[in-house]
Short mmCIF file of C-alpha atoms in Angstrom, two decimals:
data_model
loop_
_atom_site.label_atom_id
_atom_site.label_comp_id
_atom_site.label_asym_id
_atom_site.label_seq_id
_atom_site.Cartn_x
_atom_site.Cartn_y
_atom_site.Cartn_z
CA MET A 1 -36.36 -37.10 -13.63
CA HIS A 2 -33.65 -34.46 -13.10
CA SER A 3 -34.27 -34.52 -9.35
CA LEU A 4 -34.40 -38.31 -9.20
CA TRP A 5 -30.93 -38.92 -10.55
CA PRO A 6 -28.99 -37.15 -7.72
CA LEU A 7 -31.10 -39.05 -5.17
CA ALA A 8 -30.37 -42.34 -6.92
CA LEU A 9 -26.65 -41.55 -7.08
CA VAL A 10 -26.47 -41.07 -3.31
CA VAL A 11 -27.97 -44.55 -2.82
CA LEU A 12 -25.40 -46.00 -5.23
CA LYS A 13 -22.54 -44.24 -3.43
CA GLU A 14 -23.81 -45.56 -0.11
CA LEU A 15 -23.83 -49.12 -1.47
CA VAL A 16 -20.29 -48.73 -2.82
CA ARG A 17 -18.99 -47.32 0.48
CA ARG A 18 -20.71 -49.82 2.75
CA LYS A 19 -19.35 -53.31 3.19
CA ASP A 20 -22.58 -55.34 2.77
CA PHE A 21 -22.18 -56.02 -0.93
CA TYR A 22 -18.50 -56.94 -0.71
CA VAL A 23 -19.12 -59.34 2.16
CA LEU A 24 -21.97 -61.06 0.31
CA PHE A 25 -19.99 -61.24 -2.92
CA VAL A 26 -16.91 -62.71 -1.24
CA LEU A 27 -19.11 -65.23 0.62
CA THR A 28 -20.91 -66.25 -2.58
CA ALA A 29 -17.64 -66.53 -4.49
CA LEU A 30 -15.92 -68.50 -1.72
CA LEU A 31 -18.82 -70.92 -1.26
CA SER A 32 -19.19 -71.45 -5.01
CA VAL A 33 -15.48 -72.05 -5.53
CA LEU A 34 -15.30 -74.37 -2.52
CA MET A 35 -18.33 -76.38 -3.67
CA GLY A 36 -16.95 -76.51 -7.19
CA SER A 37 -13.58 -77.76 -6.06
CA VAL A 38 -15.07 -80.71 -4.16
CA ASN A 39 -15.61 -83.38 -6.82
CA PHE A 40 -17.43 -85.72 -4.45
CA PHE A 41 -19.87 -87.12 -7.02
CA ASN A 42 -16.98 -87.76 -9.36
CA THR A 43 -19.26 -87.29 -12.33
CA ALA A 44 -19.57 -84.96 -15.24
CA GLN A 45 -22.61 -83.44 -13.53
CA ILE A 46 -20.38 -81.41 -11.24
CA ALA A 47 -20.65 -78.37 -13.54
CA ARG A 48 -24.44 -78.36 -13.28
CA TYR A 49 -24.27 -78.91 -9.54
CA LEU A 50 -21.90 -75.97 -9.23
CA LYS A 51 -24.17 -73.76 -11.33
CA GLU A 52 -27.16 -74.65 -9.19
CA ILE A 53 -25.35 -73.82 -5.97
CA CYS A 54 -23.92 -70.60 -7.36
CA LEU A 55 -27.28 -69.39 -8.73
CA ALA A 56 -29.04 -70.21 -5.45
CA LEU A 57 -26.43 -68.18 -3.58
CA ILE A 58 -26.80 -65.31 -6.06
CA TRP A 59 -30.57 -65.31 -5.52
CA ILE A 60 -30.25 -65.32 -1.74
CA SER A 61 -27.58 -62.59 -1.81
CA SER A 62 -29.65 -60.45 -4.17
CA LEU A 63 -32.68 -60.70 -1.87
CA VAL A 64 -30.53 -59.68 1.11
CA ILE A 65 -28.94 -56.75 -0.77
CA ALA A 66 -32.26 -55.51 -2.19
CA ILE A 67 -34.06 -55.69 1.15
CA THR A 68 -31.30 -54.33 3.42
CA THR A 69 -30.41 -51.49 1.04
CA THR A 70 -34.03 -50.41 0.59
CA ALA A 71 -35.36 -50.97 4.10
CA ARG A 72 -32.99 -48.44 5.66
CA GLN A 73 -33.44 -45.63 3.13
CA ILE A 74 -36.42 -43.68 4.49
CA PRO A 75 -36.00 -44.63 8.20
CA ALA A 76 -32.32 -43.54 8.05
CA GLU A 77 -33.31 -40.24 6.42
CA ARG A 78 -35.74 -39.62 9.29
CA GLU A 79 -33.52 -40.87 12.08
CA ASN A 80 -30.50 -38.86 10.88
CA ARG A 81 -32.77 -35.92 10.05
CA THR A 82 -31.28 -35.67 6.56
CA ILE A 83 -34.87 -35.67 5.31
CA PHE A 84 -35.26 -32.05 6.51
CA PRO A 85 -32.57 -30.32 4.43
CA LEU A 86 -33.61 -32.61 1.57
CA LEU A 87 -37.32 -31.72 1.63
CA ALA A 88 -36.43 -28.05 2.07
CA LYS A 89 -35.22 -28.26 -1.53
CA PRO A 90 -37.62 -28.10 -4.48
CA VAL A 91 -38.36 -31.79 -4.33
CA SER A 92 -41.60 -33.51 -3.34
CA ARG A 93 -41.97 -36.54 -1.10
CA GLY A 94 -43.10 -38.56 -4.13
CA GLN A 95 -39.88 -37.62 -5.95
CA VAL A 96 -37.81 -38.64 -2.91
CA LEU A 97 -39.49 -42.06 -2.97
CA MET A 98 -38.98 -42.39 -6.72
CA GLY A 99 -35.33 -41.38 -6.41
CA LYS A 100 -34.79 -43.90 -3.63
CA PHE A 101 -36.49 -46.61 -5.69
CA LEU A 102 -34.36 -45.80 -8.72
CA GLY A 103 -31.16 -45.82 -6.65
CA CYS A 104 -31.93 -49.10 -4.90
CA TRP A 105 -33.01 -50.78 -8.11
CA LEU A 106 -29.91 -49.60 -9.99
CA ALA A 107 -27.75 -50.72 -7.06
CA CYS A 108 -29.36 -54.16 -7.29
CA GLY A 109 -28.74 -54.19 -11.05
CA LEU A 110 -25.08 -53.36 -10.49
CA CYS A 111 -24.72 -56.15 -7.94
CA LEU A 112 -26.45 -58.61 -10.28
CA LEU A 113 -24.03 -57.67 -13.08
CA VAL A 114 -21.08 -58.51 -10.84
CA PHE A 115 -22.68 -61.73 -9.60
CA TYR A 116 -23.71 -62.96 -13.06
CA ALA A 117 -20.29 -62.05 -14.51
CA PHE A 118 -18.73 -64.15 -11.75
CA PHE A 119 -21.21 -66.94 -12.51
CA GLY A 120 -20.33 -66.77 -16.22
CA VAL A 121 -16.60 -66.96 -15.54
CA LEU A 122 -17.07 -69.80 -13.06
CA SER A 123 -19.22 -71.74 -15.55
CA ILE A 124 -16.63 -71.33 -18.32
CA GLY A 125 -13.99 -72.70 -15.95
CA ARG A 126 -16.07 -75.83 -15.40
CA SER A 127 -17.66 -76.50 -18.79
CA ALA A 128 -17.43 -75.09 -22.28
CA GLU A 129 -21.20 -74.72 -22.55
CA ASN A 130 -22.47 -71.30 -21.65
CA ASN A 131 -25.45 -69.58 -23.21
CA TRP A 132 -24.64 -65.92 -22.62
CA LEU A 133 -27.93 -64.74 -24.09
CA LEU A 134 -29.91 -66.95 -21.74
CA LEU A 135 -27.75 -65.66 -18.90
CA GLY A 136 -28.64 -62.12 -20.00
CA GLN A 137 -32.35 -63.04 -19.96
CA ALA A 138 -31.98 -64.58 -16.52
CA LEU A 139 -30.32 -61.39 -15.29
CA LEU A 140 -33.02 -59.18 -16.81
CA LEU A 141 -35.85 -61.21 -15.26
CA HIS A 142 -34.05 -61.40 -11.94
CA TRP A 143 -33.59 -57.60 -12.00
CA ALA A 144 -37.27 -57.08 -12.85
CA MET A 145 -38.23 -59.27 -9.88
CA LEU A 146 -35.93 -57.24 -7.63
CA GLY A 147 -37.75 -54.12 -8.86
CA ILE A 148 -40.96 -55.47 -7.29
CA LEU A 149 -39.11 -56.41 -4.12
CA VAL A 150 -37.46 -52.96 -3.85
CA ALA A 151 -40.82 -51.20 -4.32
CA MET A 152 -42.47 -53.50 -1.77
CA THR A 153 -39.68 -52.88 0.77
CA LEU A 154 -39.91 -49.13 0.15
CA LEU A 155 -43.62 -49.30 0.98
CA GLY A 156 -42.67 -51.22 4.13
CA SER A 157 -40.10 -48.56 5.03
CA VAL A 158 -42.75 -45.84 5.19
CA VAL A 159 -45.10 -48.06 7.18
CA PHE A 160 -42.67 -49.59 9.69
CA ALA A 161 -40.36 -47.28 11.59
CA ALA A 162 -37.62 -49.85 12.21
CA PRO A 163 -35.64 -51.10 9.20
CA SER A 164 -35.03 -54.41 10.99
CA SER A 165 -38.73 -55.24 11.32
CA ASN A 166 -39.41 -54.15 7.75
CA GLY A 167 -36.44 -56.15 6.49
CA THR A 168 -37.49 -59.29 8.36
CA ILE A 169 -41.10 -59.05 7.14
CA CYS A 170 -40.04 -58.42 3.53
CA PHE A 171 -37.55 -61.28 3.61
CA ILE A 172 -40.10 -63.74 5.00
CA VAL A 173 -42.75 -62.56 2.51
CA SER A 174 -40.41 -62.77 -0.49
CA VAL A 175 -39.01 -66.20 0.43
CA GLY A 176 -42.56 -67.34 1.21
CA ILE A 177 -43.75 -66.22 -2.22
CA LEU A 178 -40.77 -67.84 -3.92
CA LEU A 179 -41.30 -71.16 -2.17
CA LEU A 180 -45.07 -71.35 -1.74
CA GLY A 181 -46.62 -68.75 -4.05
CA ARG A 182 -47.07 -71.09 -6.99
CA HIS A 183 -48.79 -73.75 -4.84
CA LEU A 184 -51.39 -71.53 -3.18
CA ASN A 185 -54.08 -72.27 -5.79
CA LYS A 186 -53.64 -76.01 -5.19
CA VAL A 187 -53.86 -75.44 -1.44
CA ALA A 188 -57.04 -73.39 -1.95
CA LEU A 189 -58.68 -76.29 -3.82
CA GLN A 190 -58.36 -78.51 -0.76
CA LEU A 191 -60.02 -76.00 1.57
CA ALA A 192 -63.63 -75.21 2.40
CA GLU A 193 -65.16 -71.76 2.11
CA PRO A 194 -64.38 -69.03 3.16
CA ALA A 195 -60.72 -70.13 3.51
CA GLN A 196 -60.71 -71.18 -0.15
CA SER A 197 -61.70 -67.72 -1.38
CA ILE A 198 -59.21 -66.04 0.95
CA ILE A 199 -56.31 -68.22 -0.24
CA TYR A 200 -57.38 -67.69 -3.86
CA ALA A 201 -57.47 -63.92 -3.28
CA VAL A 202 -53.96 -64.07 -1.81
CA TYR A 203 -52.82 -66.20 -4.76
CA PHE A 204 -54.04 -63.64 -7.26
CA ALA A 205 -52.92 -60.60 -5.27
CA ILE A 206 -49.29 -61.49 -4.53
CA PRO A 207 -46.55 -60.86 -7.07
CA HIS A 208 -45.45 -64.26 -8.35
CA PHE A 209 -41.67 -64.06 -8.11
CA GLU A 210 -41.32 -67.60 -9.45
CA ILE A 211 -42.16 -66.49 -12.99
CA PHE A 212 -38.88 -64.55 -13.02
CA ASP A 213 -36.86 -67.56 -11.93
CA VAL A 214 -35.25 -69.22 -14.96
CA ARG A 215 -32.40 -70.86 -13.08
CA ASP A 216 -33.36 -74.35 -14.29
CA LEU A 217 -33.17 -73.19 -17.89
CA VAL A 218 -29.66 -71.82 -17.30
CA ILE A 219 -28.49 -74.93 -15.47
CA HIS A 220 -29.87 -77.43 -17.99
CA HIS A 221 -28.98 -75.38 -21.11
CA VAL A 222 -32.53 -75.16 -22.35
CA GLY A 223 -32.86 -72.64 -25.19
CA LEU A 224 -33.75 -68.98 -24.88
CA VAL A 225 -37.09 -67.88 -23.48
CA PRO A 226 -39.18 -66.33 -26.31
CA ALA A 227 -39.20 -62.51 -26.23
CA GLY A 228 -43.00 -62.32 -25.73
CA PRO A 229 -43.14 -64.00 -22.30
CA VAL A 230 -40.04 -62.07 -21.18
CA ALA A 231 -41.69 -58.77 -22.17
CA LEU A 232 -44.91 -59.80 -20.41
CA ALA A 233 -42.98 -60.67 -17.25
CA VAL A 234 -41.26 -57.28 -17.33
CA LEU A 235 -44.64 -55.56 -17.76
CA TYR A 236 -46.05 -57.64 -14.91
CA ALA A 237 -43.16 -56.43 -12.74
CA ALA A 238 -43.70 -52.82 -13.82
CA ALA A 239 -47.38 -53.03 -12.84
CA TYR A 240 -46.53 -54.27 -9.33
CA VAL A 241 -43.78 -51.65 -8.96
CA ALA A 242 -46.31 -48.95 -9.88
CA VAL A 243 -48.87 -50.26 -7.36
CA PHE A 244 -46.35 -50.48 -4.50
CA LEU A 245 -44.84 -47.05 -5.24
CA LEU A 246 -48.25 -45.45 -5.47
CA ALA A 247 -49.23 -46.96 -2.11
CA ALA A 248 -45.91 -45.79 -0.60
CA ARG A 249 -46.52 -42.28 -1.93
CA LEU A 250 -50.03 -42.16 -0.49
CA VAL A 251 -48.77 -43.24 2.95
CA PHE A 252 -45.71 -40.96 2.92
CA ARG A 253 -47.51 -37.90 1.54
CA ARG A 254 -49.19 -36.86 4.77
CA GLN A 255 -46.97 -38.65 7.24
CA ALA A 256 -45.41 -36.63 10.09
CA LEU A 257 -41.67 -36.58 9.67
CA ASN A 258 -40.69 -36.79 13.33
CA MET B 1 -40.50 -12.23 -0.19
CA LEU B 2 -41.98 -14.22 2.74
CA LYS B 3 -45.58 -13.81 3.72
CA ILE B 4 -47.62 -15.58 6.36
CA GLU B 5 -51.36 -14.96 6.67
CA ASN B 6 -53.41 -16.00 9.71
CA LEU B 7 -51.41 -19.17 10.11
CA ILE B 8 -52.76 -21.82 12.45
CA VAL B 9 -50.90 -25.04 13.14
CA GLU B 10 -52.49 -27.70 15.32
CA TYR B 11 -51.20 -31.08 16.35
CA ARG B 12 -53.52 -33.93 17.20
CA SER B 13 -52.41 -36.14 20.04
CA LYS B 14 -52.12 -39.84 19.27
CA GLU B 15 -53.84 -40.61 22.54
CA ILE B 16 -57.62 -40.70 22.42
CA GLY B 17 -59.32 -38.00 24.43
CA GLN B 18 -56.31 -35.70 24.50
CA PRO B 19 -57.03 -32.16 23.28
CA VAL B 20 -55.66 -30.78 20.03
CA ARG B 21 -52.55 -28.68 20.71
CA ARG B 22 -52.39 -25.33 18.91
CA ALA B 23 -48.73 -24.53 18.21
CA VAL B 24 -49.29 -21.43 16.05
CA ASP B 25 -52.33 -19.25 16.54
CA GLY B 26 -53.25 -16.80 13.78
CA LEU B 27 -49.73 -15.66 12.93
CA SER B 28 -49.28 -13.05 10.18
CA LEU B 29 -45.85 -11.85 9.04
CA ASP B 30 -44.37 -10.09 6.08
CA VAL B 31 -40.62 -10.16 5.49
CA GLN B 32 -39.28 -7.74 2.91
CA ALA B 33 -36.47 -8.38 0.44
CA GLY B 34 -32.98 -7.59 1.71
CA GLU B 35 -33.71 -7.58 5.43
CA VAL B 36 -32.38 -9.77 8.22
CA PHE B 37 -35.41 -10.85 10.21
CA GLY B 38 -35.09 -12.36 13.67
CA PHE B 39 -37.78 -14.80 14.74
CA LEU B 40 -37.73 -15.00 18.52
CA GLY B 41 -39.59 -16.86 21.19
CA PRO B 42 -39.04 -19.24 24.10
CA ASN B 43 -39.05 -23.00 23.55
CA GLY B 44 -42.50 -24.17 22.44
CA ALA B 45 -43.50 -20.70 21.19
CA GLY B 46 -44.25 -22.02 17.69
CA LYS B 47 -41.11 -20.91 15.82
CA THR B 48 -40.16 -24.35 14.55
CA SER B 49 -43.78 -25.14 13.63
CA THR B 50 -43.90 -21.93 11.57
CA MET B 51 -40.63 -22.82 9.86
CA ASN B 52 -41.89 -26.36 9.24
CA VAL B 53 -44.89 -24.93 7.39
CA LEU B 54 -42.65 -22.56 5.37
CA LEU B 55 -40.46 -25.48 4.38
CA GLY B 56 -43.35 -27.80 3.52
CA PHE B 57 -42.64 -30.32 6.31
CA VAL B 58 -46.02 -29.74 7.93
CA ASN B 59 -49.35 -28.66 6.42
CA ALA B 60 -51.00 -25.65 8.00
CA THR B 61 -54.32 -26.31 9.75
CA ALA B 62 -55.54 -22.93 8.48
CA GLY B 63 -54.08 -19.85 6.86
CA ASP B 64 -51.48 -19.61 4.14
CA ALA B 65 -47.79 -19.01 3.71
CA TYR B 66 -46.02 -17.81 0.60
CA LEU B 67 -42.40 -17.64 -0.52
CA PHE B 68 -41.79 -15.30 -3.45
CA GLY B 69 -45.56 -15.21 -3.94
CA VAL B 70 -45.82 -19.00 -4.37
CA ASN B 71 -47.79 -21.05 -1.85
CA VAL B 72 -45.39 -23.16 0.23
CA LYS B 73 -47.44 -26.26 -0.62
CA GLU B 74 -45.74 -26.18 -4.03
CA PRO B 75 -42.19 -27.61 -4.02
CA VAL B 76 -41.15 -24.94 -6.55
CA ALA B 77 -41.63 -22.31 -3.80
CA ARG B 78 -38.37 -23.65 -2.33
CA GLN B 79 -36.31 -23.18 -5.51
CA ARG B 80 -34.78 -19.89 -4.34
CA ILE B 81 -34.39 -20.55 -0.63
CA GLY B 82 -31.58 -21.96 1.46
CA TYR B 83 -32.33 -23.74 4.74
CA LEU B 84 -30.03 -24.49 7.63
CA PRO B 85 -31.60 -26.74 10.29
CA GLU B 86 -30.75 -26.32 13.96
CA LEU B 87 -29.04 -29.69 14.11
CA THR B 88 -27.13 -30.47 10.98
CA TYR B 89 -26.95 -34.10 9.98
CA TYR B 90 -25.83 -34.95 6.50
CA TYR B 91 -24.95 -38.15 4.66
CA LYS B 92 -21.81 -38.98 6.60
CA PHE B 93 -20.41 -41.28 3.94
CA LEU B 94 -20.17 -38.35 1.49
CA THR B 95 -17.49 -35.67 1.30
CA ALA B 96 -18.39 -31.96 1.52
CA GLU B 97 -17.86 -31.66 -2.21
CA GLU B 98 -20.13 -34.62 -2.97
CA ILE B 99 -22.90 -33.43 -0.70
CA LEU B 100 -22.86 -30.02 -2.37
CA ARG B 101 -22.90 -31.66 -5.81
CA PHE B 102 -25.90 -33.73 -4.68
CA TYR B 103 -27.90 -30.69 -3.56
CA ALA B 104 -26.83 -28.78 -6.68
CA GLY B 105 -28.31 -31.65 -8.68
CA ILE B 106 -31.61 -31.36 -6.81
CA PHE B 107 -31.69 -27.65 -7.67
CA ARG B 108 -30.86 -28.51 -11.29
CA ILE B 109 -27.96 -26.08 -11.35
CA PRO B 110 -26.31 -26.33 -14.78
CA ARG B 111 -23.29 -28.65 -14.75
CA ASN B 112 -20.84 -25.94 -15.88
CA GLU B 113 -21.86 -23.74 -12.92
CA VAL B 114 -21.82 -26.41 -10.23
CA GLU B 115 -18.05 -26.55 -9.67
CA ASN B 116 -17.81 -22.75 -9.47
CA ARG B 117 -20.63 -22.64 -6.92
CA ILE B 118 -19.03 -25.42 -4.85
CA ASP B 119 -15.67 -23.57 -4.87
CA ALA B 120 -17.34 -20.30 -3.87
CA VAL B 121 -19.40 -21.65 -0.96
CA LEU B 122 -16.60 -23.82 0.40
CA LYS B 123 -14.33 -20.78 0.40
CA LEU B 124 -17.02 -18.69 2.07
CA VAL B 125 -17.46 -21.18 4.92
CA GLU B 126 -13.70 -21.85 5.05
CA LEU B 127 -13.92 -25.54 4.33
CA ASP B 128 -11.93 -25.54 1.11
CA HIS B 129 -9.07 -27.48 2.72
CA ALA B 130 -11.38 -30.30 3.89
CA ARG B 131 -13.56 -30.63 0.80
CA LYS B 132 -12.46 -34.18 -0.01
CA ARG B 133 -12.86 -35.54 3.53
CA VAL B 134 -15.97 -37.52 4.45
CA ILE B 135 -18.33 -35.62 6.74
CA LYS B 136 -18.10 -38.16 9.56
CA SER B 137 -14.51 -36.96 10.15
CA TYR B 138 -15.65 -33.32 10.64
CA SER B 139 -15.93 -31.50 13.96
CA LYS B 140 -19.34 -30.11 15.00
CA GLY B 141 -18.41 -26.60 13.88
CA MET B 142 -17.26 -27.90 10.51
CA GLN B 143 -20.51 -29.83 10.09
CA GLN B 144 -22.46 -26.68 10.85
CA ARG B 145 -20.46 -24.87 8.16
CA VAL B 146 -21.20 -27.67 5.66
CA GLY B 147 -24.83 -27.02 6.55
CA LEU B 148 -24.40 -23.38 5.75
CA ALA B 149 -22.61 -24.25 2.50
CA GLN B 150 -25.49 -26.50 1.37
CA ALA B 151 -27.95 -23.73 2.25
CA LEU B 152 -26.03 -21.40 -0.05
CA ILE B 153 -25.34 -23.76 -2.97
CA ASN B 154 -28.23 -22.44 -5.07
CA ASN B 155 -27.27 -18.81 -4.41
CA PRO B 156 -30.62 -18.32 -2.63
CA ASP B 157 -32.44 -15.03 -2.35
CA LEU B 158 -33.92 -16.06 0.99
CA LEU B 159 -32.14 -17.94 3.77
CA ILE B 160 -34.10 -19.66 6.51
CA LEU B 161 -31.82 -20.43 9.44
CA ASP B 162 -33.06 -22.35 12.46
CA GLU B 163 -30.83 -21.34 15.39
CA PRO B 164 -27.72 -21.24 13.21
CA THR B 165 -25.26 -20.71 16.06
CA SER B 166 -26.73 -23.27 18.42
CA GLY B 167 -24.05 -25.46 19.98
CA LEU B 168 -21.14 -23.60 18.38
CA ASP B 169 -18.13 -22.24 20.24
CA PRO B 170 -17.60 -18.43 20.31
CA ILE B 171 -15.35 -18.51 17.23
CA GLY B 172 -17.86 -20.62 15.33
CA ARG B 173 -20.64 -18.20 16.30
CA MET B 174 -18.63 -15.23 15.18
CA LYS B 175 -17.93 -16.86 11.83
CA VAL B 176 -21.62 -17.64 11.26
CA ARG B 177 -22.50 -14.05 12.22
CA GLU B 178 -19.91 -12.73 9.78
CA ILE B 179 -21.41 -14.87 7.02
CA ILE B 180 -24.93 -13.60 7.80
CA GLN B 181 -23.68 -10.01 7.67
CA ARG B 182 -21.86 -10.65 4.42
CA LEU B 183 -25.05 -12.10 2.94
CA ARG B 184 -26.99 -9.06 4.05
CA ASN B 185 -24.43 -6.85 2.32
CA GLU B 186 -25.02 -8.90 -0.83
CA GLY B 187 -28.72 -8.05 -0.60
CA LYS B 188 -29.94 -11.46 0.54
CA THR B 189 -32.92 -11.84 2.84
CA VAL B 190 -32.28 -13.81 6.03
CA PHE B 191 -35.05 -15.18 8.23
CA PHE B 192 -33.66 -16.76 11.34
CA SER B 193 -34.70 -18.01 14.72
CA SER B 194 -32.41 -17.69 17.68
CA HIS B 195 -32.26 -17.70 21.46
CA GLU B 196 -29.17 -15.49 21.41
CA LEU B 197 -30.74 -12.08 21.87
CA GLY B 198 -27.43 -10.21 21.81
CA GLU B 199 -26.69 -11.77 18.47
CA VAL B 200 -30.15 -10.91 17.16
CA GLU B 201 -29.70 -7.30 18.28
CA MET B 202 -26.39 -7.21 16.45
CA VAL B 203 -27.44 -8.57 13.06
CA CYS B 204 -31.22 -8.14 12.67
CA ASP B 205 -33.08 -5.29 10.97
CA ARG B 206 -36.45 -6.41 12.30
CA VAL B 207 -37.65 -8.97 14.80
CA ALA B 208 -40.86 -10.76 15.70
CA ILE B 209 -41.43 -12.16 19.16
CA LEU B 210 -43.69 -15.16 19.42
CA HIS B 211 -45.15 -16.62 22.60
CA GLU B 212 -47.61 -19.50 22.94
CA GLY B 213 -48.15 -19.44 19.19
CA LYS B 214 -49.17 -15.77 19.10
CA LEU B 215 -47.25 -12.79 17.78
CA ARG B 216 -46.45 -10.50 20.73
CA ALA B 217 -44.32 -7.87 19.03
CA GLU B 218 -42.92 -7.05 15.64
CA GLY B 219 -40.77 -4.22 14.37
CA LYS B 220 -37.33 -2.72 14.04
CA VAL B 221 -35.01 -3.54 16.92
CA SER B 222 -34.32 0.18 17.48
CA SER B 223 -38.06 1.05 17.47
CA LEU B 224 -38.84 -1.69 20.01
CA VAL B 225 -35.97 -0.55 22.23
CA ASN B 226 -37.18 3.09 22.05
CA GLN B 227 -40.81 2.15 22.57
CA HIS B 228 -40.18 0.00 25.65
CA GLN B 229 -37.15 1.93 26.98
CA MET B 230 -35.28 -1.31 27.67
CA ASN B 231 -32.92 -3.62 25.82
CA LEU B 232 -34.09 -6.48 23.61
CA GLU B 233 -33.53 -9.10 26.28
CA GLN B 234 -35.69 -7.21 28.79
CA ILE B 235 -38.38 -6.64 26.15
CA PHE B 236 -38.34 -10.33 25.33
CA LEU B 237 -38.66 -11.38 28.98
CA LYS B 238 -41.47 -8.90 29.56
CA LEU B 239 -43.43 -10.07 26.52
CA VAL B 240 -43.16 -13.74 27.37
CA GLY B 241 -44.34 -12.97 30.90
CA PHE B 242 -41.15 -13.94 32.72
CA GLN B 243 -41.20 -12.91 36.39
CA PRO B 244 -37.74 -12.71 37.95
CA SER B 245 -37.50 -14.20 41.45
CA PRO B 246 -37.40 -11.49 44.20
CA ASN B 247 -33.90 -12.42 45.45
#
């Protein structure tokens, strides 16, 4: 753990000194404020509409930040040859991966805090109703989901040499899971064998990001999610993180560095 | 301090049917504490492959290597070494101070010692005035000196330097040489590869000459010079089989 923290801090410093996060935050804020200021439905539902838009933008921005930050970590270390002085220190390749994961995941958490704080402030400006605890749960689940995405992208970064190809694949896969993942079992039912078994296998193998998505509950002020399902979702995320990191470690362990 | 026993390093070609390339062929070396050891050889002789094994970047095909009696396969073997790569690239968005704090963290240097160590190494490499500037604003010589500073942050007993003066101007070279000599006076062991034979003759206690992966000569510079009755450059050229053109 002692070796992981300095590695994680470097990732955090990189995020703070690069412009990606600021650009995405300003874009999200601008779009949300602009949408909120246009009262074209002229109804009381504008607050909910604004929340929906803002949360959708936060989700998209978080996917972009998580994927772009993580995808470049290992390829940049190799391309810039910073991996050599790093691995010449008493640190193993597995620890480097763990440190990178920790840094990227913490960076995502930090971004989510800023985004959700903005969302909270924006919601207060539009309506008095705001369930801060539910917002906290939404943030926690969102962060847990990003943990899976960060670990998956890290695995991709040791498999694919170019961060752009890894980033594109991870983005398509994550959006695909978010949009279609929950429907795959229904699709499988309509198919004949062996396609049915294949689609079922995919359905059970992929991490279901949709279980972490409680945006509707936040928008429609439904009560808190019970602690049990939240804990189970976090455990589910931890299991996938462990699987992806283990796979990344196995690939990276014997990989030539140049 | 540093021991290599019958080391063999082979690289498999990615193309099917291509033969396995043997970069290091049965190399054995023993570097004693407190000496400056020059590791010489033409390009492709196997120097970098040997260093890559010592630093854990590459696994040996056969044979073993030890640092302080610990097999180099264990990350802990690198706890008391400092390494300066030939080309120094560091996180350019960090300042010299931050990069040294980062590496100090990896070495788990106690927090109350870190600032003193950073001050000491930055003074040694004469970068104290630029410590708060990001590395991307540094000249090549300054970046090389940051490299040397990070190699010294843990106050290592053994320094592994891969062509430390490569690409530096004469003043930069002289400064690096001075630092190596100062480290020797402090009792540190330095293992370095170089193409600059004059420099090697100046600072090294012992040298090893490698060619085509095999050890061709090893010993004190003065003994080799006496034995062959020629200077180190001529010995080197003779051992690597260089034939000067008749005119």
